[in-house]
Short mmCIF file of C-alpha atoms in Angstrom, two decimals:
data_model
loop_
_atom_site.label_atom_id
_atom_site.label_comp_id
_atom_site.label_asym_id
_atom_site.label_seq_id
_atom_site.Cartn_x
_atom_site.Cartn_y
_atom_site.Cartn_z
CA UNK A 752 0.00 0.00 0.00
CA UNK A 753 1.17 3.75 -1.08
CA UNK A 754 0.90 5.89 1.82
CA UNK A 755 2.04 9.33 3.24
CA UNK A 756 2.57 12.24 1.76
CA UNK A 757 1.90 12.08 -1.91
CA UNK A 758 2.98 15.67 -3.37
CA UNK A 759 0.63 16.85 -6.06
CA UNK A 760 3.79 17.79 -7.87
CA UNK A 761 4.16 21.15 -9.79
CA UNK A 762 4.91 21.13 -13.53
CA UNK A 763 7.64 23.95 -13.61
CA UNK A 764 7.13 25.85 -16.65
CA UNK A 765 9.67 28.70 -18.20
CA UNK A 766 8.37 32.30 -18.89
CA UNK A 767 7.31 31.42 -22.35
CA UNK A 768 5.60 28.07 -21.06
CA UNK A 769 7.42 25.63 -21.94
CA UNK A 770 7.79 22.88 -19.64
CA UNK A 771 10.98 23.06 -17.96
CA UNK A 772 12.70 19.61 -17.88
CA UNK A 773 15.29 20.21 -16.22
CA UNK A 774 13.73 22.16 -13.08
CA UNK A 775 11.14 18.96 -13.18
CA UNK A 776 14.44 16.77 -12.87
CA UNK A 777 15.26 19.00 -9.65
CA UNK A 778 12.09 19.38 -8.51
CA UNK A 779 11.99 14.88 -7.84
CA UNK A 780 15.19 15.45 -6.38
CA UNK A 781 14.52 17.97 -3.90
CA UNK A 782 11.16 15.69 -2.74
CA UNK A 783 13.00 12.85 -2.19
CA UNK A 784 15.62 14.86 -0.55
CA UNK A 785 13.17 16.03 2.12
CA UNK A 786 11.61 12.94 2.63
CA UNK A 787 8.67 12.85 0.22
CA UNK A 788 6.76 9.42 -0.21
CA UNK A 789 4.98 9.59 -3.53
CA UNK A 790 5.23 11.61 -6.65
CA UNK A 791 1.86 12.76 -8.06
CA UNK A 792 2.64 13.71 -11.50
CA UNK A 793 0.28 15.07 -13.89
CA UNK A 794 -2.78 15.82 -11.41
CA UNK A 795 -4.87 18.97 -11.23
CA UNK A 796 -1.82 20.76 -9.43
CA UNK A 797 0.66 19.81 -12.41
CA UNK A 798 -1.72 20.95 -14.79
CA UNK A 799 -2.93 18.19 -16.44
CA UNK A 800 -5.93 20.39 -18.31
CA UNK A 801 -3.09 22.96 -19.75
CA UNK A 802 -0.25 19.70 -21.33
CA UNK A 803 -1.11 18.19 -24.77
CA UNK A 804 -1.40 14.72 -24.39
CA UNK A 805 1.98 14.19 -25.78
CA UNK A 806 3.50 16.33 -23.26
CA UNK A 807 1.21 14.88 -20.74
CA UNK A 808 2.31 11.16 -21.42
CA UNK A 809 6.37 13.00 -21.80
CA UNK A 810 5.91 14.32 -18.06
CA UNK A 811 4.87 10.93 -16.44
CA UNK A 812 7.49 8.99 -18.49
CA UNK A 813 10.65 11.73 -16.99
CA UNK A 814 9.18 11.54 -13.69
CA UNK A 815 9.26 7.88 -13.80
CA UNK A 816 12.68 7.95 -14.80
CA UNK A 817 14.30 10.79 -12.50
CA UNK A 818 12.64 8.83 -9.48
CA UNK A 819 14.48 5.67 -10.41
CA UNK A 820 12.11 3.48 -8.43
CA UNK A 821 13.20 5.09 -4.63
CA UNK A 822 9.63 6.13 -3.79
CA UNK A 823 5.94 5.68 -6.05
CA UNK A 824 5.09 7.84 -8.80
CA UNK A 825 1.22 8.09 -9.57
CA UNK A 826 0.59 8.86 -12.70
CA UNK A 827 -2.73 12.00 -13.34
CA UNK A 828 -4.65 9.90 -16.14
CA UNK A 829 -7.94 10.87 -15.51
CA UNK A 830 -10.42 12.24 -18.38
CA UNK A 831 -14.05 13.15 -19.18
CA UNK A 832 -14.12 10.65 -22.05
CA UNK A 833 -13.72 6.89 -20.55
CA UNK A 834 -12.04 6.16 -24.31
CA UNK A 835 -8.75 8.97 -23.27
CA UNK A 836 -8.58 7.81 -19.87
CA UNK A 837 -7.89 4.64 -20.90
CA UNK A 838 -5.76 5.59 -23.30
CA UNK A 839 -3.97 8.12 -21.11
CA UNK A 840 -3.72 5.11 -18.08
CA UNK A 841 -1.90 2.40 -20.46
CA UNK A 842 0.55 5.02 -21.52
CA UNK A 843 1.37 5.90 -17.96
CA UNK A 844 1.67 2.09 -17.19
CA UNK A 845 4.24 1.55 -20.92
CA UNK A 846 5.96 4.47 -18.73
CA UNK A 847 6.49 2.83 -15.89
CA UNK A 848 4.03 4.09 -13.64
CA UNK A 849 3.32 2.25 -10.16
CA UNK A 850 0.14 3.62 -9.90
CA UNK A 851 -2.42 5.54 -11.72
CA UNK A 852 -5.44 8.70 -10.50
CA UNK A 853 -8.36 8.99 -11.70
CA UNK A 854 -11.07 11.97 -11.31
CA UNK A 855 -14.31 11.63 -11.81
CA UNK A 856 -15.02 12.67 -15.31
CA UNK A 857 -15.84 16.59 -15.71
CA UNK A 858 -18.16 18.66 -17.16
CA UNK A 859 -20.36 15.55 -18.69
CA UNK A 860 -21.91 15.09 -15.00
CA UNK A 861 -22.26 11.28 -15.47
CA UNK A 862 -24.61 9.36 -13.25
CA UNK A 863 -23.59 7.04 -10.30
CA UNK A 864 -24.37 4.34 -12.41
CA UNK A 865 -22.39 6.07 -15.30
CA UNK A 866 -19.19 6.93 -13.11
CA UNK A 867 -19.34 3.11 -11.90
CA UNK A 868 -19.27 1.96 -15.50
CA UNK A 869 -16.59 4.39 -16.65
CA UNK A 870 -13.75 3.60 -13.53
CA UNK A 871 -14.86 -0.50 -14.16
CA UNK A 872 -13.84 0.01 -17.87
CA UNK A 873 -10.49 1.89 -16.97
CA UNK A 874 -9.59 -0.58 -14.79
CA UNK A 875 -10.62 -3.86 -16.67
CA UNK A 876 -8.92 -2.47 -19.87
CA UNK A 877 -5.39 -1.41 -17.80
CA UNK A 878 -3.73 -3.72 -15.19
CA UNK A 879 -2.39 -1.19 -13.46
CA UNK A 880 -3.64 -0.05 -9.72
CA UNK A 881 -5.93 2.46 -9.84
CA UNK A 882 -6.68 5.34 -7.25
CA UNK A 883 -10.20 7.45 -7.57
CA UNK A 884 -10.22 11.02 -7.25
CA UNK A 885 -13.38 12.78 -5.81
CA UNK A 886 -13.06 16.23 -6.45
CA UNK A 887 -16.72 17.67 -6.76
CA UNK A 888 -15.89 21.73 -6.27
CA UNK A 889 -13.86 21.42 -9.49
CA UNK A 890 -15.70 18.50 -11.65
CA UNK A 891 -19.16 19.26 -10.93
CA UNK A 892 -19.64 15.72 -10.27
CA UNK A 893 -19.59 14.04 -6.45
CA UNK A 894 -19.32 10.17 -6.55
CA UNK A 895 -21.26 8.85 -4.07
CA UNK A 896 -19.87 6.32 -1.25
CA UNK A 897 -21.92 3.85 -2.31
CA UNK A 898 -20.35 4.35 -5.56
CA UNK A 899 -17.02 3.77 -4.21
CA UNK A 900 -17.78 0.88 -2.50
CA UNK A 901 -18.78 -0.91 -5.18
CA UNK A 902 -15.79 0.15 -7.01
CA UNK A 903 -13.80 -1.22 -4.13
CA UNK A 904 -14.58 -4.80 -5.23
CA UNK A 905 -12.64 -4.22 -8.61
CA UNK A 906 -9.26 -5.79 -7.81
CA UNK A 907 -6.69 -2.92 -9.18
CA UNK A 908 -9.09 -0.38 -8.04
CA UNK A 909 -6.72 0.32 -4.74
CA UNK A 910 -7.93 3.74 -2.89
CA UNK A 911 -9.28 7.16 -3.47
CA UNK A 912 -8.64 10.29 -3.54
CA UNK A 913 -10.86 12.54 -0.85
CA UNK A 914 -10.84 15.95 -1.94
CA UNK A 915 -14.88 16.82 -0.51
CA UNK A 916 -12.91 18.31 2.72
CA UNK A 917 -15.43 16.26 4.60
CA UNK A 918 -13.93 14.03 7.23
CA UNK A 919 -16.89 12.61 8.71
CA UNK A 920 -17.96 11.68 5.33
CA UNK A 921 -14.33 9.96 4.91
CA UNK A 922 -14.97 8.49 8.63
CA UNK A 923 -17.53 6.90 7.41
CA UNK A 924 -16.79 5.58 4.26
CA UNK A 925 -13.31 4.35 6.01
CA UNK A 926 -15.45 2.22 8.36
CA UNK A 927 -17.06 0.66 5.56
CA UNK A 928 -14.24 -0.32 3.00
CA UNK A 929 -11.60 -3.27 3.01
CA UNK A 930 -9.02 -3.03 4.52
CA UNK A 931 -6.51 -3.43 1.74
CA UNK A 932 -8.38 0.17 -0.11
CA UNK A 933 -6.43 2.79 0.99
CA UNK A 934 -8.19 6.24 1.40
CA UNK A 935 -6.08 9.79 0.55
CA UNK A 936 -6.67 12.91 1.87
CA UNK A 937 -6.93 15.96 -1.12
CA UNK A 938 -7.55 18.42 0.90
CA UNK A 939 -4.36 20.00 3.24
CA UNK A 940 -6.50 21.50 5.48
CA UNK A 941 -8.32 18.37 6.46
CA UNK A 942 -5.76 15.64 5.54
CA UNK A 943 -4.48 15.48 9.26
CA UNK A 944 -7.77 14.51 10.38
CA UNK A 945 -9.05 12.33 7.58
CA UNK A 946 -5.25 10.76 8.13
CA UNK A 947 -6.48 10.04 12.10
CA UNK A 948 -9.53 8.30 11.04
CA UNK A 949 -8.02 6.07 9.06
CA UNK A 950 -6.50 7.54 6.13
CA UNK A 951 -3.50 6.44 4.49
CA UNK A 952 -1.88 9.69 3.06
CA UNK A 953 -2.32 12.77 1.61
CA UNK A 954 -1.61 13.66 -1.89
CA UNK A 955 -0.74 17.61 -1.29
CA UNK A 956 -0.23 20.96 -2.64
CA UNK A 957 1.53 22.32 0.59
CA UNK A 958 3.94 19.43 -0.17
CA UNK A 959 5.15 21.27 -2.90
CA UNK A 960 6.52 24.27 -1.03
CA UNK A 961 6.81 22.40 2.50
CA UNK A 962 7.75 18.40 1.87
CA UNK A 963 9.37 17.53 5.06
CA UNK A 964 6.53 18.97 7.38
CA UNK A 965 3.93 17.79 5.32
CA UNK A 966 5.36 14.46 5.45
CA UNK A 967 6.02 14.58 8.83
CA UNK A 968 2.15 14.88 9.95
CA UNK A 969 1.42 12.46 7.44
CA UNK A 970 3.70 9.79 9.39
CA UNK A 971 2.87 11.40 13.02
CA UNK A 972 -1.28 10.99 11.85
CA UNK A 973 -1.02 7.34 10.29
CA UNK A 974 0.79 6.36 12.93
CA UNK A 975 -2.39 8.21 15.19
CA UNK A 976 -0.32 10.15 17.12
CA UNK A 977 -2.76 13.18 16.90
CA UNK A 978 -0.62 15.20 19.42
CA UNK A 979 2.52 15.77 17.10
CA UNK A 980 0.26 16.02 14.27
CA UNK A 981 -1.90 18.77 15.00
CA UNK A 982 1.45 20.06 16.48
CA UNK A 983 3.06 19.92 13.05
CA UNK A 984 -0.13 20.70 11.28
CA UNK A 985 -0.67 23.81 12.68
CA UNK A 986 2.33 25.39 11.96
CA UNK A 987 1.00 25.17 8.28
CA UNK A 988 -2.42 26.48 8.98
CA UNK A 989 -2.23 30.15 7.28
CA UNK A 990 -0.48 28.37 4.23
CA UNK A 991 -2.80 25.37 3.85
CA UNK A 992 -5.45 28.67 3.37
CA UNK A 993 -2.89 31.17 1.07
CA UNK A 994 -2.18 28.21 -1.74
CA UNK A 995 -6.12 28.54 -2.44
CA UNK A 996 -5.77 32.51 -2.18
CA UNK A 997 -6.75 31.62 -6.60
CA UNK A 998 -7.52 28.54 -8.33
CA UNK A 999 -5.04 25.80 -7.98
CA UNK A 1000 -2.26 25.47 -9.12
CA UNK A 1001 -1.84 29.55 -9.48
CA UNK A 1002 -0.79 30.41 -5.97
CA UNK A 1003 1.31 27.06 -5.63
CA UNK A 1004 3.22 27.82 -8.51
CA UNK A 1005 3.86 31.09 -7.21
CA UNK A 1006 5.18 29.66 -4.10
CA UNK A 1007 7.62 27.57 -5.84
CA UNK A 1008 8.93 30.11 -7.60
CA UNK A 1009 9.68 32.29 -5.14
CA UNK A 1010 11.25 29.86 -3.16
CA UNK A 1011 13.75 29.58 -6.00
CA UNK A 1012 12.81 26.64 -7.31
CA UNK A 1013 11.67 27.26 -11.01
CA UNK A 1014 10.23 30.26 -13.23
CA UNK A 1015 6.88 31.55 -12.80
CA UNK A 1016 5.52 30.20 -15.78
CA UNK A 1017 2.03 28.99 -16.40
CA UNK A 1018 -0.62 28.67 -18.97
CA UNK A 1019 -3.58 30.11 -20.16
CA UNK A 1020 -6.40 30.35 -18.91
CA UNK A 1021 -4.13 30.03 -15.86
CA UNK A 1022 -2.55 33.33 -15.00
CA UNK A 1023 0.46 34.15 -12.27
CA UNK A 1024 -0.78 35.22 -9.05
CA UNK A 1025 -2.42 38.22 -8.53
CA UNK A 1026 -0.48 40.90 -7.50
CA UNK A 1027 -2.87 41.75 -4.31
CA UNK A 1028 -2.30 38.09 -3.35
CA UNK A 1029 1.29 38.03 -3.25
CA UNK A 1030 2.53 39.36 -0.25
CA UNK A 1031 0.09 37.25 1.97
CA UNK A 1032 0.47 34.22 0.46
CA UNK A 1033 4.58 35.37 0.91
CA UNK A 1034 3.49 36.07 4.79
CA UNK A 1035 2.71 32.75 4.95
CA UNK A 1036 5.82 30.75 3.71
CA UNK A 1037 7.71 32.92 6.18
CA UNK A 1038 5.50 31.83 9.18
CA UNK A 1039 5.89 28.40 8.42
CA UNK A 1040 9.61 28.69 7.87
CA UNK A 1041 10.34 28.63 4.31
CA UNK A 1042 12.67 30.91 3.03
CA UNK A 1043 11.97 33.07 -0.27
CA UNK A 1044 14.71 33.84 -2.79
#
């Protein structure tokens, strides 16, 4: 079973755009350097919506390889048609992918019954494991526990991604699953929680600006010692907030940059951060210890 702290992993961009390979080679680096457990690549935070699907596919296969096999990656191969995700999901496996994530398909607002039929079809067509990703207040499109559950009885189906920000919904669905389906916090300023109720890890966008403390109250919450994780939590409370000051991944991005780490680029529709945003979101970093270059 993956678990910890999964970072929702940036796709530096230069000025112009362009996907910066060789900042994404130092970005895996500095992750596993600070004790990282998981590489997301591709997700909503690496801007899976803004790559081709060439460049998407490119991405997961140069993560895979910079990683070398010393902790997961999970590959973003999620899609409103069932026929790309597919598609997308053996790529990432040809790559080299341990795992793959799935959201629930966008836009289309499928049924219960429709979102059942589209993650059994992924997963029967790939033999790859397979982690769900509920984000409703960016799909327009909740799947249902129930739905989930069900799911759960599909052999590479393996967890889900929690991103509702409800922990007594996760409580409860927790309660209810095998024990072998792992459940992920997406949602920093809940994952601590969801993590003490039985949560295996949290796939995070504070991760990408503060990896060891985010992976610290991953292994301090798993391990239910609530104390030191609220402890170590806290300390990340006003940032947890300032990376959703905009849409994700704008004011991530932003942090990353300023900590040195790669250019500001992004893509349209995605713009940089707002210039009213920047010095709070700045305030932050500083509180939680992070230095800005």
């Amino acid at each position: 079973m993956i678990i910890g702290s999964l970072v929702a992993l940036i796709t530096p961009m230069m000025d112009d755009g362009a996907v910066d390979k060789s900042k994404l080679d130092e970005l895996v680096e500095f992750h596993i350097e600070q004790g990282t457990h998981g590489i997301v690549a591709v997700g909503t935070t690496g801007e899976s919506a803004t790559l081709d699907y060439e460049e998407h596919a490119d991405v997961i296969r140069q993560v895979v390889q910079k990683v070398g096999g010393r902790v997961p990656v999970i590959a973003g191969t999620g899609a409103n048609s069932t026929h790309e995700a597919i598609d997308l999901t053996q790529r990432a496996k040809e790559a080299g992918a341990d795992a793959c994530l799935l959201v629930t398909p966008y836009y289309n607002k499928p049924t219960q019954e429709g979102l059942y039929l589209h993650f059994k079809a992924v997963a029967e067509a790939v033999d790859i494991p397979q982690i769900l990703y509920n984000v409703p207040g960016r799909t327009a499109c909740d799947m249902a526990n129930e739905t989930v559950l069900r799911l759960s009885a599909i052999k590479n189906i393996i967890g889900l991604k929690d991103a509702t920000g409800d922990v007594a919904r996760g409580r409860e669905l927790i309660e209810k699953l095998p024990a072998d389906f792992a459940v992920y916090s997406g949602d920093d300023a809940t994952a601590v929680e969801l993590m003490l109720s039985g949560g295996k890890g949290n796939i995070s966008v504070t991760a990408n600006v503060a990896p060891k403390k985010v992976s610290q109250a991953a292994i301090y919450a798993i391990e239910n010692n609530a104390e030191m994780a609220r402890t170590v939590d806290a300390s990340m409370a006003s940032l947890h907030a300032n990376l959703f000051l905009e849409s994700n991944p704008i004011p991530v991005k932003w942090a990353v940059h300023r900590m040195g780490l790669c250019d500001a680029g992004i893509r349209l529709p995605l713009t940089s951060l707002s210039v009213e945003f920047r010095a709070q979101l700045e305030e932050s970093m500083l509180l939680s210890g992070i230095s800005l270059k």
